[in-house]
Amino acid sequence: GLTGQRGWDRAWRDPEPKKSYDVIIIGGGGHGLSTAYYLAKVHGIRNIAVLEKGWIGGGNTGRNTTIVRSNYRQKPLHDLFDFALNLWEGMSDELNYNVMFSPRGALFLGHSDSDMTMLAQRGDALRCDGIDAELLSRDQVQKLIPLLDMSASARFPIHGGMTQRRGGTARHDAVAWGYARAADALGVDVIQKCEVTGFTMDGGRVTGVETNRGSIGAGRVGICVAGNSGPVAAMAGLKLPIEAQTLQAFVTEPIKPMIDTVIMSQSLHCYISQSDKGGIVLGGDPDQFPSYAQRGLPARIEKAAAEAIALVPALSRLRMVRCWSGTTDMSFDGSPIISGLPVDNLYLNGGWCYGGFKATPASGWCYAHLLATGASHALAAPFAFDRFARGATIDEAGVGFMPQ
Ligand code: FAD
């Protein structure tokens, strides 16, 4: 820091695109970058480009509320997310980059008997698969988070909760930067300001991409563009079961430590955590109509703030300093797609809705396996594109509203 930022090496190169690559990944978010890293590290494929239309991590990776957990109810989801959680635990060592993974616990509050029944069911399903879940009584929740409104007049009465102590948060930008630097060191070209505008095709198979920096040939192309999945797949003539919706978050001024776990709710779509800098990070519902604007409805922020203050009244004194939005890729069953597509050489990783940050390492691991071998990784096999046609949807959203 005392050098005035002079004489520092670049963390990754700024290469010109080559004429062709073995694999092109479209999208330099966490998922695209982790895919490139595992392709190079695990599968030994080094002739790879990640093409990013803006700057790496400028999409949802750098806009999310950083909650990491694996306590989903459906087996295919909790298996995938728990694999991710295991990778989170070693990520800073793996990348030699501090991603500030903080397993401070991820707690769902239950506000009614029925909430508690659903939390117990989910906890049972998790524990049957060897994944940690603890059902907490009202008293245990109060001890864990003393600032919750547990009074008789509380707007949202608290009956108890369920926590996953291995869950928590991580520094989102560091995840993108860590994967970018590690992939670059293995020879991957991370190319920013390179927007894919079309596909080159030959006899129904993709042979490369058109970009604002010219045509680039590719053996295989992996789409990994989150909220832009629909428009990018449409360039290859495909229509996806994915809708783009705006999701917002906001942060307060920094204060001393007051909340040392992640708070979510089984019934409300409001989630609260405190960043390492001290700001209280809050989020709520998506806008629930299609939009590509990275700007959301003020009413959503108002609702999330009202819910958060009702849960933790001490928050009412804080000033909000920033709010922002991202474009999420909402799939119709609430579960991701990691799959080949009905166009040869073209693959899709998308449909992560509002919860894909926590999947970043597993998503990249499984997508790399698919792009390297042409076959699905066992953990990703249930998330095939054709599951909607087969009626094999994985409907997590249908079993109770799932926040981050
Ligand atoms: P992105 O980071 O969006 O990367 C996709 C990239 O593709 C972008 O950088 C974009 O510029 C690029 N791109 C698009 N089109 C093109 C093109 N034509 N050519 C080249 N590049 C292109 N998840 C959690 O697990 N926990 C949370 O707490 C959480 N909170 C969230 C809060 C908010 C407000 C939002 C918006 C999302 C949240 N999520 C959360 C969801 C999570 O952020 C996403 O699911 C995840 O980041 C998607 O990762 P990605 O790397 O694929 O996407």
Coordinates of C-alpha atoms and ligand atoms in Angstrom, one line a residue:
G1 CA 0.0 0.0 0.0
L2 CA 2.9 2.4 0.7
T3 CA 4.1 2.0 -2.8
G4 CA 1.2 4.2 -4.1
Q5 CA 0.2 1.2 -6.1
R6 CA 3.3 1.5 -8.3
G7 CA 5.4 -1.5 -9.4
W8 CA 2.6 -4.1 -8.7
D9 CA 2.3 -7.0 -11.1
R10 CA -1.1 -7.6 -12.7
A11 CA -3.1 -10.3 -10.9
W12 CA -3.9 -11.8 -14.3
R13 CA -2.9 -11.0 -17.9
D14 CA -4.9 -8.9 -20.3
P15 CA -4.5 -11.1 -23.5
E16 CA -5.8 -10.5 -27.0
P17 CA -8.2 -13.2 -28.1
K18 CA -6.5 -16.0 -30.1
K19 CA -8.0 -17.3 -33.4
S20 CA -9.4 -20.4 -31.6
Y21 CA -9.6 -22.3 -28.3
D22 CA -10.4 -25.8 -27.3
V23 CA -13.0 -24.4 -24.9
I24 CA -14.7 -21.0 -24.8
I25 CA -16.6 -20.0 -21.7
I26 CA -19.0 -17.1 -22.1
G27 CA -19.3 -15.1 -18.9
G28 CA -16.6 -14.1 -16.4
G29 CA -18.6 -14.4 -13.3
G30 CA -17.7 -16.8 -10.5
H31 CA -19.2 -19.8 -12.2
G32 CA -17.4 -19.1 -15.6
L33 CA -14.1 -18.5 -13.9
S34 CA -14.3 -21.5 -11.6
T35 CA -15.2 -23.7 -14.6
A36 CA -12.1 -22.5 -16.4
Y37 CA -9.9 -23.1 -13.3
Y38 CA -11.2 -26.7 -12.8
L39 CA -10.9 -27.4 -16.6
A40 CA -7.3 -26.5 -16.4
K41 CA -6.5 -27.9 -13.0
V42 CA -8.4 -31.1 -12.9
H43 CA -8.8 -32.0 -16.6
G44 CA -5.5 -30.5 -17.9
I45 CA -7.2 -28.5 -20.7
R46 CA -5.2 -25.2 -21.0
N47 CA -6.3 -23.7 -24.3
I48 CA -9.3 -22.0 -22.8
A49 CA -10.8 -18.5 -23.0
V50 CA -13.3 -16.9 -20.6
L51 CA -15.0 -14.1 -22.5
E52 CA -16.6 -11.4 -20.4
K53 CA -18.5 -8.5 -21.9
G54 CA -17.8 -6.2 -19.0
W55 CA -15.4 -6.8 -16.2
I56 CA -15.0 -10.0 -14.3
G57 CA -17.3 -10.3 -11.3
G58 CA -19.3 -7.3 -12.4
G59 CA -22.5 -9.4 -12.7
N60 CA -24.3 -11.2 -10.0
T61 CA -21.0 -12.4 -8.5
G62 CA -20.2 -8.9 -7.3
R63 CA -23.8 -8.1 -6.4
N64 CA -25.0 -10.9 -4.2
T65 CA -25.5 -11.0 -0.4
T66 CA -22.7 -13.7 -0.1
I67 CA -24.7 -16.3 1.8
V68 CA -23.2 -19.8 1.6
R69 CA -25.0 -22.9 2.9
S70 CA -26.1 -26.3 1.8
N71 CA -29.4 -26.8 3.7
Y72 CA -31.7 -27.3 0.8
R73 CA -34.4 -30.0 1.1
Q74 CA -34.3 -31.9 -2.1
K75 CA -31.5 -34.5 -2.3
P76 CA -30.0 -33.4 -5.7
L77 CA -29.8 -29.9 -4.5
H78 CA -28.4 -30.5 -1.0
D79 CA -25.9 -33.0 -2.4
L80 CA -24.6 -30.4 -5.0
F81 CA -24.5 -27.6 -2.5
D82 CA -22.8 -29.6 0.2
F83 CA -20.1 -30.6 -2.3
A84 CA -19.8 -26.8 -2.8
L85 CA -19.6 -26.2 0.9
N86 CA -16.7 -28.7 1.2
L87 CA -14.9 -26.8 -1.5
W88 CA -15.6 -23.5 0.2
E89 CA -13.9 -24.8 3.3
G90 CA -10.6 -25.2 1.4
M91 CA -11.0 -22.5 -1.2
S92 CA -8.6 -19.9 0.2
D93 CA -5.8 -22.5 0.4
E94 CA -6.7 -23.9 -3.0
L95 CA -6.5 -20.5 -4.8
N96 CA -3.9 -19.0 -2.5
Y97 CA -6.3 -16.1 -2.2
N98 CA -8.2 -15.1 0.9
V99 CA -11.9 -15.4 -0.1
M100 CA -12.8 -14.6 3.6
F101 CA -15.0 -17.6 3.9
S102 CA -16.7 -17.2 7.3
P103 CA -18.7 -20.2 8.6
R104 CA -20.6 -18.2 11.1
G105 CA -23.8 -20.3 10.7
A106 CA -26.9 -19.9 8.5
L107 CA -30.1 -19.8 10.6
F108 CA -33.7 -20.0 9.4
L109 CA -36.3 -18.6 11.7
G110 CA -39.6 -20.4 12.2
H111 CA -42.6 -18.1 12.8
S112 CA -45.4 -20.7 13.3
D113 CA -46.0 -24.3 14.0
S114 CA -46.2 -25.1 10.3
D115 CA -42.8 -23.3 9.8
M116 CA -41.3 -25.4 12.5
T117 CA -42.7 -28.6 10.9
M118 CA -41.2 -27.7 7.6
L119 CA -37.9 -26.9 9.1
A120 CA -37.9 -30.2 11.0
Q121 CA -38.7 -32.0 7.8
R122 CA -35.9 -30.3 5.9
G123 CA -33.5 -30.9 8.8
D124 CA -34.4 -34.6 8.8
A125 CA -33.8 -34.9 5.1
L126 CA -30.4 -33.3 5.5
R127 CA -29.3 -35.4 8.4
C128 CA -30.4 -38.6 6.6
D129 CA -27.8 -37.6 4.0
G130 CA -25.1 -36.8 6.6
I131 CA -25.4 -33.0 6.3
D132 CA -25.5 -30.9 9.4
A133 CA -28.8 -29.4 10.5
E134 CA -29.8 -28.4 14.0
L135 CA -33.4 -27.6 15.0
L136 CA -33.3 -24.9 17.7
S137 CA -35.9 -24.1 20.3
R138 CA -37.2 -20.5 20.8
D139 CA -34.8 -20.1 23.8
Q140 CA -31.8 -21.4 21.8
V141 CA -32.6 -18.9 19.1
Q142 CA -32.9 -16.1 21.6
K143 CA -29.5 -17.0 23.1
L144 CA -27.9 -17.1 19.6
I145 CA -29.3 -13.7 18.5
P146 CA -30.2 -11.6 21.6
L147 CA -31.3 -8.6 19.4
L148 CA -34.3 -10.4 17.9
D149 CA -37.7 -9.2 18.9
M150 CA -39.0 -12.1 21.0
S151 CA -41.6 -10.1 22.8
A152 CA -45.3 -11.1 23.1
S153 CA -46.2 -8.2 20.7
A154 CA -43.6 -9.1 18.0
R155 CA -44.9 -8.7 14.5
F156 CA -43.4 -12.0 13.5
P157 CA -43.4 -14.3 16.5
I158 CA -40.4 -16.6 16.7
H159 CA -41.1 -20.3 17.5
G160 CA -37.6 -21.5 16.9
G161 CA -35.3 -22.1 14.0
M162 CA -32.9 -24.4 12.1
T163 CA -29.3 -23.7 11.7
Q164 CA -26.4 -25.0 9.7
R165 CA -23.3 -24.0 11.6
R166 CA -21.0 -24.8 8.6
G167 CA -22.8 -22.2 6.5
G168 CA -22.0 -18.5 6.5
T169 CA -20.6 -15.9 4.1
A170 CA -17.6 -15.2 1.8
R171 CA -16.2 -12.2 0.1
H172 CA -17.8 -12.3 -3.4
D173 CA -15.3 -10.2 -5.3
A174 CA -12.4 -12.2 -3.9
V175 CA -14.0 -15.4 -5.3
A176 CA -14.0 -13.9 -8.8
W177 CA -10.5 -12.5 -8.4
G178 CA -9.1 -15.7 -6.8
Y179 CA -10.4 -18.0 -9.6
A180 CA -9.3 -15.5 -12.3
R181 CA -5.8 -15.3 -11.0
A182 CA -5.5 -19.1 -10.5
A183 CA -7.0 -19.9 -13.9
D184 CA -4.7 -17.3 -15.6
A185 CA -1.6 -18.9 -13.9
L186 CA -2.6 -22.2 -15.5
G187 CA -2.7 -20.5 -19.0
V188 CA -6.4 -19.6 -19.3
D189 CA -7.1 -16.4 -21.2
V190 CA -9.4 -14.2 -19.2
I191 CA -10.6 -11.6 -21.7
Q192 CA -12.7 -8.7 -20.5
K193 CA -14.7 -6.2 -22.6
C194 CA -15.3 -9.0 -25.1
E195 CA -19.0 -9.5 -25.7
V196 CA -20.4 -12.5 -27.5
T197 CA -22.8 -11.4 -30.1
G198 CA -23.5 -14.6 -32.0
F199 CA -22.4 -18.2 -32.7
T200 CA -20.7 -19.5 -35.8
M201 CA -22.4 -22.7 -36.8
D202 CA -21.6 -25.5 -39.3
G203 CA -24.2 -28.1 -40.1
G204 CA -26.1 -27.6 -36.8
R205 CA -23.0 -27.6 -34.6
V206 CA -21.3 -24.6 -33.0
T207 CA -17.8 -24.0 -34.2
G208 CA -17.1 -20.7 -32.4
V209 CA -18.4 -17.3 -31.4
E210 CA -18.8 -13.9 -32.9
T211 CA -17.7 -11.1 -30.6
N212 CA -17.2 -7.3 -30.6
R213 CA -13.5 -8.3 -31.0
G214 CA -13.9 -10.6 -34.0
S215 CA -14.7 -14.3 -34.6
I216 CA -13.1 -16.9 -32.3
G217 CA -13.2 -20.6 -33.1
A218 CA -13.9 -23.2 -30.4
G219 CA -14.1 -26.9 -29.9
R220 CA -16.8 -26.5 -27.2
V221 CA -18.6 -23.4 -26.0
G222 CA -20.1 -23.2 -22.5
I223 CA -22.7 -20.5 -21.8
C224 CA -22.3 -19.2 -18.2
V225 CA -24.0 -15.8 -18.2
A226 CA -26.6 -16.0 -15.4
G227 CA -29.4 -13.4 -16.1
N228 CA -28.4 -13.2 -19.8
S229 CA -28.9 -17.0 -20.4
G230 CA -32.0 -16.4 -22.5
P231 CA -30.6 -13.9 -25.0
V232 CA -27.3 -15.7 -25.4
A233 CA -29.0 -19.1 -26.0
A234 CA -31.4 -17.4 -28.4
M235 CA -28.4 -16.5 -30.6
A236 CA -28.2 -20.3 -31.2
G237 CA -31.9 -20.5 -31.9
L238 CA -32.8 -21.9 -28.4
K239 CA -35.6 -20.9 -26.0
L240 CA -34.8 -21.7 -22.4
P241 CA -37.2 -22.3 -19.4
I242 CA -35.5 -19.3 -17.7
E243 CA -36.8 -15.9 -17.0
A244 CA -34.7 -12.8 -16.1
Q245 CA -35.8 -11.0 -12.9
T246 CA -34.3 -8.2 -10.9
L247 CA -33.1 -8.9 -7.4
Q248 CA -31.9 -6.1 -5.1
A249 CA -29.9 -5.9 -1.9
F250 CA -28.8 -3.1 0.3
V251 CA -26.3 -2.2 3.0
T252 CA -26.3 0.1 6.0
E253 CA -23.5 2.2 7.4
P254 CA -20.9 0.2 9.2
I255 CA -21.3 -0.4 12.9
K256 CA -19.7 -2.5 15.7
P257 CA -20.4 -6.3 15.5
M258 CA -24.1 -6.9 16.4
I259 CA -25.1 -10.0 14.4
D260 CA -22.7 -12.8 14.2
T261 CA -24.7 -15.3 12.1
V262 CA -26.8 -15.2 8.9
I263 CA -30.5 -14.7 9.7
M264 CA -33.1 -15.9 7.2
S265 CA -36.7 -16.7 7.6
Q266 CA -38.9 -19.7 6.6
S267 CA -41.8 -17.4 5.8
L268 CA -40.4 -14.0 5.0
H269 CA -38.1 -13.3 2.1
C270 CA -35.8 -11.2 4.2
Y271 CA -32.2 -12.1 5.1
I272 CA -29.7 -10.3 7.3
S273 CA -26.0 -10.6 7.9
Q274 CA -23.2 -8.3 9.0
S275 CA -20.2 -7.8 6.6
D276 CA -16.7 -7.9 8.0
K277 CA -16.6 -4.1 7.4
G278 CA -19.6 -3.7 9.7
G279 CA -22.4 -2.9 7.3
I280 CA -25.6 -4.8 7.8
V281 CA -26.4 -6.5 4.5
L282 CA -30.0 -7.0 3.7
G283 CA -32.1 -8.5 0.9
G284 CA -35.6 -9.4 0.0
D285 CA -37.8 -10.6 -2.8
P286 CA -37.0 -10.5 -6.5
D287 CA -39.2 -8.1 -8.5
Q288 CA -41.2 -11.1 -9.9
F289 CA -41.6 -9.8 -13.4
P290 CA -39.2 -10.2 -16.3
S291 CA -36.6 -7.4 -16.6
Y292 CA -33.0 -6.9 -17.6
A293 CA -32.7 -3.6 -15.8
Q294 CA -30.1 -3.7 -13.0
R295 CA -32.3 -1.5 -11.0
G296 CA -35.3 -2.7 -9.0
L297 CA -38.6 -1.5 -7.4
P298 CA -38.2 0.7 -4.3
A299 CA -41.2 -1.1 -2.8
R300 CA -39.1 -4.3 -2.5
I301 CA -36.5 -2.5 -0.5
E302 CA -39.1 -1.0 1.7
K303 CA -40.7 -4.4 2.4
A304 CA -37.3 -6.1 3.2
A305 CA -36.3 -3.2 5.5
A306 CA -39.7 -3.3 7.3
E307 CA -39.3 -7.0 7.9
A308 CA -35.7 -6.7 9.0
I309 CA -36.6 -4.0 11.5
A310 CA -39.6 -6.0 12.8
L311 CA -37.2 -8.9 13.4
V312 CA -34.3 -6.9 14.8
P313 CA -35.7 -3.5 16.0
A314 CA -32.2 -2.1 16.7
L315 CA -31.7 -1.9 13.0
S316 CA -34.2 1.0 12.8
R317 CA -31.6 3.5 13.8
L318 CA -29.2 2.7 10.9
R319 CA -28.9 4.6 7.7
M320 CA -28.9 2.7 4.4
V321 CA -25.9 3.7 2.4
R322 CA -26.2 1.8 -0.9
C323 CA -28.6 -0.4 -2.8
W324 CA -28.0 -2.3 -6.0
S325 CA -29.6 -5.0 -8.2
G326 CA -28.6 -7.9 -10.3
T327 CA -30.3 -9.8 -13.1
T328 CA -31.1 -13.3 -11.9
D329 CA -31.8 -16.3 -14.1
M330 CA -35.0 -17.8 -12.7
S331 CA -35.7 -21.3 -13.8
F332 CA -39.2 -22.7 -13.7
D333 CA -38.5 -25.3 -10.9
G334 CA -36.1 -23.1 -9.0
S335 CA -33.2 -25.4 -9.8
P336 CA -30.1 -24.9 -12.0
I337 CA -29.4 -26.3 -15.5
I338 CA -25.9 -27.8 -16.0
S339 CA -26.2 -29.6 -19.3
G340 CA -25.6 -30.1 -23.0
L341 CA -28.1 -28.4 -25.3
P342 CA -29.9 -29.6 -28.4
V343 CA -27.1 -27.9 -30.5
D344 CA -23.8 -29.8 -30.8
N345 CA -20.8 -28.4 -28.9
L346 CA -23.0 -25.9 -27.0
Y347 CA -23.5 -26.3 -23.2
L348 CA -25.4 -24.3 -20.6
N349 CA -24.8 -23.5 -16.9
G350 CA -27.6 -21.3 -15.7
G351 CA -30.9 -21.1 -14.0
W352 CA -29.3 -20.5 -10.5
C353 CA -32.1 -18.1 -9.6
Y354 CA -31.3 -16.0 -6.6
G355 CA -29.0 -18.6 -4.9
G356 CA -26.1 -19.5 -7.1
F357 CA -23.2 -17.8 -5.4
K358 CA -23.0 -20.6 -2.8
A359 CA -22.7 -23.1 -5.6
T360 CA -19.8 -21.4 -7.4
P361 CA -17.1 -24.0 -6.8
A362 CA -19.4 -27.0 -7.3
S363 CA -21.0 -25.4 -10.4
G364 CA -17.5 -24.9 -11.9
W365 CA -16.4 -28.4 -10.9
C366 CA -19.4 -30.1 -12.6
Y367 CA -19.4 -27.8 -15.6
A368 CA -15.7 -28.4 -16.2
H369 CA -16.4 -32.2 -16.0
L370 CA -19.1 -31.8 -18.7
L371 CA -17.1 -29.6 -21.0
A372 CA -14.0 -31.8 -20.7
T373 CA -15.7 -35.2 -21.1
G374 CA -19.0 -34.5 -22.8
A375 CA -20.8 -36.4 -20.0
S376 CA -22.5 -35.1 -16.9
H377 CA -20.9 -35.3 -13.5
A378 CA -23.0 -37.5 -11.2
L379 CA -23.9 -34.6 -9.0
A380 CA -25.1 -32.6 -12.1
A381 CA -26.9 -35.4 -13.9
P382 CA -30.3 -34.5 -12.3
F383 CA -30.0 -30.9 -13.6
A384 CA -30.3 -31.8 -17.3
F385 CA -31.9 -29.4 -19.8
D386 CA -34.4 -32.0 -20.9
R387 CA -35.8 -32.6 -17.4
F388 CA -38.6 -30.1 -18.1
A389 CA -39.7 -32.2 -21.1
R390 CA -39.4 -35.4 -19.1
G391 CA -41.4 -34.1 -16.2
A392 CA -38.4 -34.6 -13.9
T393 CA -38.3 -31.2 -12.4
I394 CA -36.6 -30.5 -9.0
D395 CA -39.1 -28.3 -7.4
E396 CA -37.4 -26.9 -4.3
A397 CA -39.4 -23.7 -4.5
G398 CA -42.6 -25.7 -4.4
V399 CA -41.9 -27.0 -0.9
G400 CA -41.7 -23.7 0.9
F401 CA -40.3 -20.4 -0.1
M402 CA -36.5 -20.5 -0.1
P403 CA -34.5 -17.4 0.5
Q404 CA -30.8 -17.0 -0.3
Ligands
FAD1 P1 -22.5 -13.5 -13.0 O1 -21.6 -13.0 -12.0 O2 -23.7 -12.6 -13.3 O3 -21.7 -13.8 -14.3 C1 -22.2 -13.8 -15.6 C2 -21.4 -12.9 -16.5 O4 -21.7 -13.1 -17.9 C3 -21.5 -11.4 -16.2 O5 -20.3 -10.9 -15.7 C4 -22.0 -10.8 -17.6 O6 -21.4 -9.6 -17.8 C5 -21.5 -11.9 -18.5 N1 -22.1 -11.9 -19.8 C6 -23.5 -11.8 -20.1 N2 -23.7 -11.8 -21.4 C7 -22.5 -11.9 -22.0 C8 -22.2 -11.9 -23.4 N3 -23.1 -11.9 -24.4 N4 -20.8 -12.0 -23.6 C9 -19.9 -12.1 -22.7 N5 -20.2 -12.0 -21.4 C10 -21.5 -11.9 -21.0 N6 -26.6 -16.4 -4.3 C11 -26.3 -17.0 -3.1 O7 -25.9 -18.2 -3.1 N7 -26.3 -16.4 -1.9 C12 -26.7 -15.1 -1.8 O8 -26.7 -14.5 -0.7 C13 -27.2 -14.4 -3.0 N8 -27.6 -13.2 -3.0 C14 -28.0 -12.5 -4.1 C15 -28.3 -11.2 -4.1 C16 -28.6 -10.4 -5.2 C17 -29.0 -9.0 -5.1 C18 -28.4 -11.1 -6.5 C19 -28.6 -10.3 -7.8 C20 -28.1 -12.4 -6.6 C21 -27.8 -13.2 -5.4 N9 -27.4 -14.5 -5.4 C22 -27.1 -15.1 -4.2 C23 -27.4 -15.2 -6.7 C24 -26.0 -15.3 -7.2 O9 -25.3 -14.0 -7.2 C25 -26.0 -15.8 -8.7 O10 -26.7 -17.0 -8.8 C26 -24.6 -16.2 -9.1 O11 -23.7 -15.1 -8.8 C27 -24.5 -16.4 -10.6 O12 -23.2 -16.5 -10.9 P2 -22.5 -16.3 -12.2 O13 -21.0 -16.2 -12.0 O14 -22.9 -17.3 -13.1 O15 -23.1 -14.9 -12.7

